[in-house]
Tab-separated table of C-alpha atoms in Angstrom:
chain	number	residue	atom	x	y	z
A	174	UNK	CA	108.833	92.490	53.268
A	175	UNK	CA	107.594	92.138	56.833
A	176	UNK	CA	109.128	88.690	57.192
A	177	UNK	CA	112.501	89.940	55.933
A	178	UNK	CA	112.445	92.932	58.248
A	179	UNK	CA	111.371	90.744	61.144
A	180	UNK	CA	114.299	88.371	60.552
A	181	UNK	CA	116.750	91.252	60.264
A	182	UNK	CA	115.524	92.761	63.548
A	183	UNK	CA	115.783	89.487	65.414
A	184	UNK	CA	119.178	88.533	64.038
A	185	UNK	CA	120.477	92.034	64.754
A	186	UNK	CA	119.133	91.916	68.295
A	187	UNK	CA	120.678	88.501	68.848
A	188	UNK	CA	124.027	89.848	67.624
A	189	UNK	CA	123.835	92.784	70.038
A	190	UNK	CA	122.925	90.392	72.849
A	191	UNK	CA	125.894	88.170	72.009
A	192	UNK	CA	128.250	91.158	72.167
A	193	UNK	CA	126.665	92.160	75.475
A	194	UNK	CA	127.187	88.661	76.864
A	195	UNK	CA	130.838	88.710	75.776
A	196	UNK	CA	131.456	92.131	77.340
A	197	UNK	CA	129.913	91.164	80.671
A	198	UNK	CA	131.349	87.640	80.698
A	199	UNK	CA	134.910	88.711	79.902
A	200	UNK	CA	135.033	91.586	82.383
A	201	UNK	CA	136.573	91.319	85.828
A	202	UNK	CA	134.209	90.120	88.542
A	203	UNK	CA	131.837	88.530	86.038
A	204	UNK	CA	130.583	86.052	88.626
A	205	UNK	CA	128.918	88.917	90.482
A	206	UNK	CA	127.127	89.713	87.240
A	207	UNK	CA	125.885	86.207	86.516
A	208	UNK	CA	122.300	87.342	86.998
A	209	UNK	CA	122.737	90.029	84.341
A	210	UNK	CA	124.205	87.418	81.994
A	211	UNK	CA	121.166	85.220	82.626
A	212	UNK	CA	118.782	88.087	81.891
A	213	UNK	CA	120.565	88.963	78.627
A	214	UNK	CA	120.462	85.334	77.495
A	215	UNK	CA	116.764	85.095	78.315
A	216	UNK	CA	116.055	88.338	76.445
A	217	UNK	CA	117.882	87.092	73.339
A	218	UNK	CA	116.136	83.715	73.581
A	219	UNK	CA	112.760	85.433	73.804
A	220	UNK	CA	113.641	87.627	70.827
A	221	UNK	CA	114.374	84.555	68.719
A	222	UNK	CA	111.559	82.352	69.994
A	223	UNK	CA	108.856	85.012	69.579
A	224	UNK	CA	109.368	85.069	65.812
A	225	UNK	CA	106.225	84.327	63.774
A	226	UNK	CA	107.988	81.236	62.422
A	227	UNK	CA	108.209	79.879	66.012
A	228	UNK	CA	111.666	78.302	65.568
A	229	UNK	CA	111.855	77.173	69.198
A	230	UNK	CA	108.783	74.957	68.883
A	231	UNK	CA	109.922	72.720	66.074
A	232	UNK	CA	113.021	70.776	67.100
A	233	UNK	CA	114.762	69.511	70.272
A	234	UNK	CA	117.933	71.525	69.603
A	235	UNK	CA	115.976	74.706	70.238
A	236	UNK	CA	114.774	73.533	73.664
A	237	UNK	CA	117.436	75.565	75.587
A	238	UNK	CA	116.269	78.696	73.765
A	239	UNK	CA	112.675	77.895	74.644
A	240	UNK	CA	113.649	77.463	78.293
A	241	UNK	CA	115.559	80.738	78.214
A	242	UNK	CA	112.638	82.613	76.704
A	243	UNK	CA	110.225	81.120	79.231
A	244	UNK	CA	112.596	81.925	82.109
A	245	UNK	CA	112.841	85.668	81.398
A	246	UNK	CA	110.335	86.680	84.150
A	247	UNK	CA	112.314	84.647	86.698
A	248	UNK	CA	115.616	86.157	85.501
A	249	UNK	CA	114.138	89.648	85.823
A	250	UNK	CA	112.852	88.930	89.338
A	251	UNK	CA	116.190	87.443	90.333
A	252	UNK	CA	118.170	90.395	88.979
A	253	UNK	CA	115.919	92.807	90.847
A	254	UNK	CA	116.567	91.015	94.147
A	255	UNK	CA	120.328	90.900	93.656
A	256	UNK	CA	120.737	94.415	92.306
A	257	UNK	CA	118.206	96.332	94.365
A	258	UNK	CA	118.044	94.403	97.631
A	259	UNK	CA	121.455	92.693	97.883
A	260	UNK	CA	119.517	89.446	98.337
A	261	UNK	CA	121.080	86.357	96.769
A	262	UNK	CA	118.849	83.605	98.154
A	263	UNK	CA	116.071	82.008	96.127
A	264	UNK	CA	112.967	81.026	98.062
A	265	UNK	CA	111.256	77.637	97.607
A	266	UNK	CA	108.250	79.495	96.189
A	267	UNK	CA	110.473	81.043	93.512
A	268	UNK	CA	111.906	77.645	92.566
A	269	UNK	CA	108.341	76.359	92.275
A	270	UNK	CA	107.366	79.302	90.092
A	271	UNK	CA	110.367	78.710	87.840
A	272	UNK	CA	109.440	75.045	87.479
A	273	UNK	CA	105.900	76.075	86.549
A	274	UNK	CA	107.253	78.508	83.935
A	275	UNK	CA	109.469	75.912	82.277
A	276	UNK	CA	107.062	72.965	82.382
A	277	UNK	CA	104.127	75.012	81.123
A	278	UNK	CA	106.301	76.431	78.328
A	279	UNK	CA	107.074	72.923	77.078
A	280	UNK	CA	103.410	71.961	77.334
A	281	UNK	CA	102.347	75.058	75.441
A	282	UNK	CA	104.870	74.769	72.605
A	283	UNK	CA	103.808	72.566	69.681
A	284	UNK	CA	105.769	69.460	68.677
A	285	UNK	CA	107.190	68.656	72.118
A	286	UNK	CA	104.296	66.934	73.880
A	287	UNK	CA	101.183	65.321	72.452
A	288	UNK	CA	98.455	66.757	74.677
A	289	UNK	CA	94.909	67.958	74.167
A	290	UNK	CA	94.204	71.511	73.110
A	291	UNK	CA	92.389	72.146	76.378
A	292	UNK	CA	95.409	71.056	78.393
A	293	UNK	CA	97.619	73.226	76.223
A	294	UNK	CA	95.460	76.279	76.866
A	295	UNK	CA	95.451	75.622	80.619
A	296	UNK	CA	99.241	75.348	80.536
A	297	UNK	CA	99.483	78.633	78.622
A	298	UNK	CA	97.316	80.375	81.215
A	299	UNK	CA	99.410	78.936	84.062
A	300	UNK	CA	102.563	80.150	82.300
A	301	UNK	CA	101.280	83.715	82.017
A	302	UNK	CA	100.078	83.749	85.628
A	303	UNK	CA	103.524	82.647	86.857
A	304	UNK	CA	105.230	85.195	84.600
A	305	UNK	CA	103.000	88.005	85.862
A	306	UNK	CA	103.722	86.898	89.417
A	307	UNK	CA	107.480	87.200	88.950
A	308	UNK	CA	107.427	90.555	87.157
A	309	UNK	CA	104.777	92.003	89.453
A	310	UNK	CA	106.679	90.866	92.531
A	311	UNK	CA	109.889	92.430	91.222
A	312	UNK	CA	108.177	95.760	90.578
A	313	UNK	CA	106.433	95.716	93.950
A	314	UNK	CA	109.646	94.957	95.839
A	315	UNK	CA	111.531	97.597	93.856
A	316	UNK	CA	108.944	100.212	94.759
A	317	UNK	CA	108.742	99.111	98.389
A	318	UNK	CA	112.522	99.096	98.934
A	319	UNK	CA	113.222	102.339	97.050
A	320	UNK	CA	112.835	104.592	100.094
A	321	UNK	CA	115.238	102.519	102.186
A	322	UNK	CA	117.959	102.264	99.535
A	323	UNK	CA	121.019	104.144	100.820
A	324	UNK	CA	123.123	103.792	97.671
A	325	UNK	CA	122.159	106.946	95.769
A	326	UNK	CA	123.457	105.963	92.305
A	327	UNK	CA	121.550	102.690	92.553
A	328	UNK	CA	118.395	104.560	93.578
A	329	UNK	CA	118.583	106.481	90.320
A	330	UNK	CA	119.391	103.535	88.108
A	331	UNK	CA	116.516	101.468	89.487
A	332	UNK	CA	114.023	103.866	87.962
A	333	UNK	CA	115.240	102.893	84.524
A	334	UNK	CA	115.937	99.263	85.299
A	335	UNK	CA	112.606	98.531	86.919
A	336	UNK	CA	110.433	101.194	85.346
A	337	UNK	CA	111.238	100.582	81.708
A	338	UNK	CA	112.049	96.864	81.647
A	339	UNK	CA	109.387	95.921	84.175
A	340	UNK	CA	106.547	97.969	82.724
A	341	UNK	CA	107.473	96.922	79.194
A	342	UNK	CA	107.500	93.290	80.304
A	343	UNK	CA	104.017	93.672	81.760
A	344	UNK	CA	102.799	95.210	78.496
A	345	UNK	CA	104.239	92.323	76.477
A	346	UNK	CA	102.644	89.743	78.759
A	347	UNK	CA	99.316	91.583	78.591
A	348	UNK	CA	99.494	91.345	74.812
A	349	UNK	CA	100.347	87.648	74.968
A	350	UNK	CA	97.373	87.023	77.240
A	351	UNK	CA	95.092	88.976	74.916
A	352	UNK	CA	96.245	86.950	71.891
A	353	UNK	CA	96.360	83.678	73.809
A	354	UNK	CA	96.185	80.851	71.286
A	355	UNK	CA	96.519	83.150	68.259
A	356	UNK	CA	99.358	84.972	66.531
A	357	UNK	CA	99.507	88.752	67.071
A	358	UNK	CA	99.497	91.063	64.042
A	359	UNK	CA	102.744	91.242	62.066
A	360	UNK	CA	103.180	94.934	62.858
A	361	UNK	CA	103.007	94.209	66.592
A	362	UNK	CA	105.699	91.540	66.248
A	363	UNK	CA	107.908	94.083	64.488
A	364	UNK	CA	107.385	96.715	67.181
A	365	UNK	CA	108.151	94.167	69.901
A	366	UNK	CA	111.357	93.010	68.184
A	367	UNK	CA	112.480	96.588	67.534
A	368	UNK	CA	111.855	97.558	71.169
A	369	UNK	CA	113.904	94.603	72.445
A	370	UNK	CA	116.729	95.474	70.019
A	371	UNK	CA	116.715	99.085	71.155
A	372	UNK	CA	116.746	98.077	74.821
A	373	UNK	CA	119.677	95.699	74.389
A	374	UNK	CA	121.668	98.236	72.370
A	375	UNK	CA	120.932	101.149	74.707
A	376	UNK	CA	121.850	99.076	77.754
A	377	UNK	CA	125.078	97.896	76.156
A	378	UNK	CA	126.093	101.445	75.226
A	379	UNK	CA	125.144	102.749	78.667
A	380	UNK	CA	127.213	100.189	80.545
A	381	UNK	CA	130.183	100.015	78.187
A	382	UNK	CA	130.563	103.458	76.645
A	383	UNK	CA	128.539	106.136	78.397
A	384	UNK	CA	128.572	105.000	82.022
A	385	UNK	CA	131.151	102.223	82.448
A	386	UNK	CA	131.027	102.603	86.215
A	387	UNK	CA	127.300	102.001	86.237
A	388	UNK	CA	128.105	98.279	86.142
A	389	UNK	CA	129.858	98.683	89.483
A	390	UNK	CA	126.878	100.600	90.835
A	391	UNK	CA	124.622	97.599	90.326
A	392	UNK	CA	127.042	94.739	90.897
A	393	UNK	CA	129.674	96.107	93.288
A	394	UNK	CA	130.592	94.163	96.433
A	395	UNK	CA	128.155	94.534	99.273
A	396	UNK	CA	129.993	97.149	101.333
A	397	UNK	CA	131.340	99.280	98.504
A	398	UNK	CA	131.029	103.023	99.099
A	399	UNK	CA	128.812	105.165	96.931
A	400	UNK	CA	131.753	107.511	96.579
A	401	UNK	CA	133.062	105.457	93.622
A	402	UNK	CA	130.432	107.135	91.491
A	403	UNK	CA	130.323	110.525	93.152
A	404	UNK	CA	131.985	112.293	90.252
A	405	UNK	CA	129.456	110.910	87.776
A	406	UNK	CA	126.102	110.491	89.417
A	407	UNK	CA	125.791	112.376	92.694
A	408	UNK	CA	124.932	116.047	92.451
A	409	UNK	CA	123.816	116.844	96.004
A	410	UNK	CA	126.060	119.088	98.106
A	411	UNK	CA	128.403	117.165	100.356
A	412	UNK	CA	129.655	117.904	103.840
A	413	UNK	CA	132.983	119.699	103.455
A	414	UNK	CA	134.155	119.453	107.051
A	415	UNK	CA	134.988	115.884	108.219
A	416	UNK	CA	134.351	116.942	111.805
A	417	UNK	CA	130.790	117.809	110.820
A	418	UNK	CA	130.292	114.205	109.731
A	419	UNK	CA	131.564	113.015	113.095
A	420	UNK	CA	129.119	115.268	114.936
A	421	UNK	CA	126.254	114.027	112.828
A	422	UNK	CA	127.292	110.422	113.368
A	423	UNK	CA	127.422	111.073	117.110
A	424	UNK	CA	123.889	112.449	117.031
A	425	UNK	CA	122.754	109.477	114.981
A	426	UNK	CA	124.369	107.010	117.369
A	427	UNK	CA	122.672	108.676	120.337
A	428	UNK	CA	119.264	108.444	118.690
A	429	UNK	CA	119.699	104.790	117.829
A	430	UNK	CA	121.662	103.409	120.793
A	431	UNK	CA	120.475	105.616	123.664
A	432	UNK	CA	117.001	106.642	122.550
A	433	UNK	CA	116.509	103.248	120.858
A	434	UNK	CA	114.584	104.570	117.891
A	435	UNK	CA	115.166	101.224	116.189
A	436	UNK	CA	112.410	99.761	118.370
A	437	UNK	CA	109.854	101.572	116.234
A	438	UNK	CA	108.822	98.993	113.593
A	439	UNK	CA	107.789	101.817	111.240
A	440	UNK	CA	111.088	103.699	111.451
A	441	UNK	CA	112.068	105.063	108.035
A	442	UNK	CA	114.833	107.171	106.549
A	443	UNK	CA	112.516	110.159	106.522
A	444	UNK	CA	111.579	109.746	110.199
A	445	UNK	CA	115.165	109.313	111.349
A	446	UNK	CA	116.336	112.292	109.288
A	447	UNK	CA	113.608	114.415	110.859
A	448	UNK	CA	114.611	113.359	114.386
A	449	UNK	CA	118.285	114.019	113.614
A	450	UNK	CA	117.382	117.348	111.959
A	451	UNK	CA	119.454	116.609	108.858
A	452	UNK	CA	118.510	116.259	105.163
A	453	UNK	CA	117.627	112.772	103.990
A	454	UNK	CA	120.409	112.648	101.395
A	455	UNK	CA	122.972	113.469	104.103
A	456	UNK	CA	121.634	110.677	106.307
A	457	UNK	CA	121.770	108.222	103.413
A	458	UNK	CA	125.343	109.206	102.607
A	459	UNK	CA	126.491	108.896	106.215
A	460	UNK	CA	125.014	105.439	106.745
A	461	UNK	CA	126.247	104.222	103.366
A	462	UNK	CA	129.746	105.713	103.211
A	463	UNK	CA	130.676	105.956	106.891
A	464	UNK	CA	128.896	102.925	108.330
A	465	UNK	CA	129.012	100.635	105.285
A	466	UNK	CA	125.313	99.822	104.815
A	467	UNK	CA	123.617	99.772	101.410
A	468	UNK	CA	120.041	99.714	102.680
A	469	UNK	CA	118.265	101.192	105.674
A	470	UNK	CA	116.654	97.960	106.892
A	471	UNK	CA	120.077	96.339	107.217
A	472	UNK	CA	121.320	99.272	109.309
A	473	UNK	CA	118.308	99.289	111.650
A	474	UNK	CA	118.222	95.493	111.973
A	475	UNK	CA	121.817	95.568	113.138
A	476	UNK	CA	120.699	97.348	116.313
A	477	UNK	CA	117.660	95.123	116.726
A	478	UNK	CA	119.649	91.918	116.381
A	479	UNK	CA	122.286	93.165	118.802
A	480	UNK	CA	119.623	93.741	121.457
A	481	UNK	CA	118.053	90.336	120.833
A	482	UNK	CA	121.456	88.625	120.912
A	483	UNK	CA	122.201	90.162	124.302
A	484	UNK	CA	118.868	89.075	125.734
A	485	UNK	CA	119.133	85.543	124.366
A	486	UNK	CA	122.420	85.175	126.245
A	487	UNK	CA	121.135	86.725	129.460
A	488	UNK	CA	119.652	84.190	131.953
A	489	UNK	CA	117.085	86.689	133.197
A	490	UNK	CA	115.407	86.676	129.771
A	491	UNK	CA	115.277	82.881	129.469
A	492	UNK	CA	111.530	82.635	129.997
A	493	UNK	CA	110.673	85.466	127.609
A	494	UNK	CA	109.397	84.082	124.251
A	495	UNK	CA	111.723	84.777	121.355
A	496	UNK	CA	108.904	86.295	119.312
A	497	UNK	CA	108.236	88.756	122.125
A	498	UNK	CA	111.900	89.748	122.151
A	499	UNK	CA	111.776	90.302	118.391
A	500	UNK	CA	108.652	92.459	118.571
A	501	UNK	CA	110.064	94.485	121.457
A	502	UNK	CA	113.244	95.099	119.471
A	503	UNK	CA	111.278	96.549	116.573
A	504	UNK	CA	110.663	93.687	114.149
A	505	UNK	CA	107.152	93.938	112.781
A	506	UNK	CA	106.619	90.213	112.285
A	507	UNK	CA	108.299	86.868	112.766
A	508	UNK	CA	109.178	86.287	109.086
A	509	UNK	CA	111.607	89.203	108.581
A	510	UNK	CA	113.098	88.563	112.016
A	511	UNK	CA	113.839	84.890	111.338
A	512	UNK	CA	115.368	85.676	107.944
A	513	UNK	CA	117.559	88.462	109.328
A	514	UNK	CA	118.663	86.351	112.290
A	515	UNK	CA	119.536	83.289	110.217
A	516	UNK	CA	121.356	85.417	107.664
A	517	UNK	CA	123.540	86.976	110.356
A	518	UNK	CA	124.163	84.049	112.703
A	519	UNK	CA	123.679	81.039	110.432
A	520	UNK	CA	121.173	79.439	112.795
A	521	UNK	CA	117.666	79.948	114.127
A	522	UNK	CA	117.038	82.053	117.259
A	523	UNK	CA	115.959	78.908	119.093
A	524	UNK	CA	119.208	77.137	118.223
A	525	UNK	CA	121.188	80.211	119.207
A	526	UNK	CA	119.536	80.375	122.619
A	527	UNK	CA	119.888	76.622	123.204
A	528	UNK	CA	123.570	76.534	122.294
A	529	UNK	CA	124.434	79.683	124.187
A	530	UNK	CA	126.695	80.704	121.294
A	531	UNK	CA	128.003	84.221	121.265
A	532	UNK	CA	127.505	85.667	117.793
A	533	UNK	CA	129.351	88.620	116.261
A	534	UNK	CA	128.360	92.084	117.295
A	535	UNK	CA	128.489	94.398	114.338
A	536	UNK	CA	126.522	97.479	115.327
A	537	UNK	CA	128.548	100.429	114.090
A	538	UNK	CA	130.481	101.943	116.937
A	539	UNK	CA	132.420	104.315	114.720
A	540	UNK	CA	130.073	107.124	115.643
């Protein structure tokens, strides 16, 4: 009875996942949603490969499914970066972690490699450590970047996306670590399969039937305005008078450009809203809708990079170390500064100074 029910749950979940993949893949702008497609595939692969019969460990044709199941933590981490931080790059450390996930999965699965039991156990431990690293990193970054997210509908959706999927993923991995080397009870397998089925079905219904625009919330182009979802997801009062927005933007521009608040490395949405004497949700809306930024760090770094660009091109600052210029402009450390600079100018600060190239100046002047 349990085996039959287990098979029905897994086949049903795989069918829902296939429909989900077809809906996302056939919709307009599917390339922007490639990371969601990857996550769905990995979830379906895990659903199938976690069966008590272990179908992904018996024959070479199932190797892609095994790789998909093993890659779920990476797919989750990747989706979190793209959806919540508008970050599309993959670091060398992440590539290394993915390689560790895949190689250790092959070493752990029976019938693929003839290795000792000790080596197999070590590989299983390494696999779980890498998986925990990806999921934990995604949750940490989601929590850390939540305050600076200016796209209100996305701020709300991340609670479900990261809270439910991430915490559930940690619970599953904790169970796998606890039962390392042994099969979990049949009832636990059934609960796990049912939970995955329910998640896939609920997500499909949410995106396709209940909140079709939620897909655009997560995967819209970088500078899309939050106003596309205002009728569905935003309930805060909005400024009725356009001239009031202009006055607030003028005050904001004075604080940033004249008072140079961006030089404070700890500047946050809350601090800037307090200095401007406006509610936080109004500040978020203004920066997002009027100035085109989806996160607060991007907005503040625009001012910092503009100051650094000017000084790198000014002969009187030639002898000042670049790191000093970055710290004076408000960057807390060299890592975030180098990444932001390279992302904007396509070269390192040292190359920029040496070439004397004038980069684009994009600090919002609309205020």
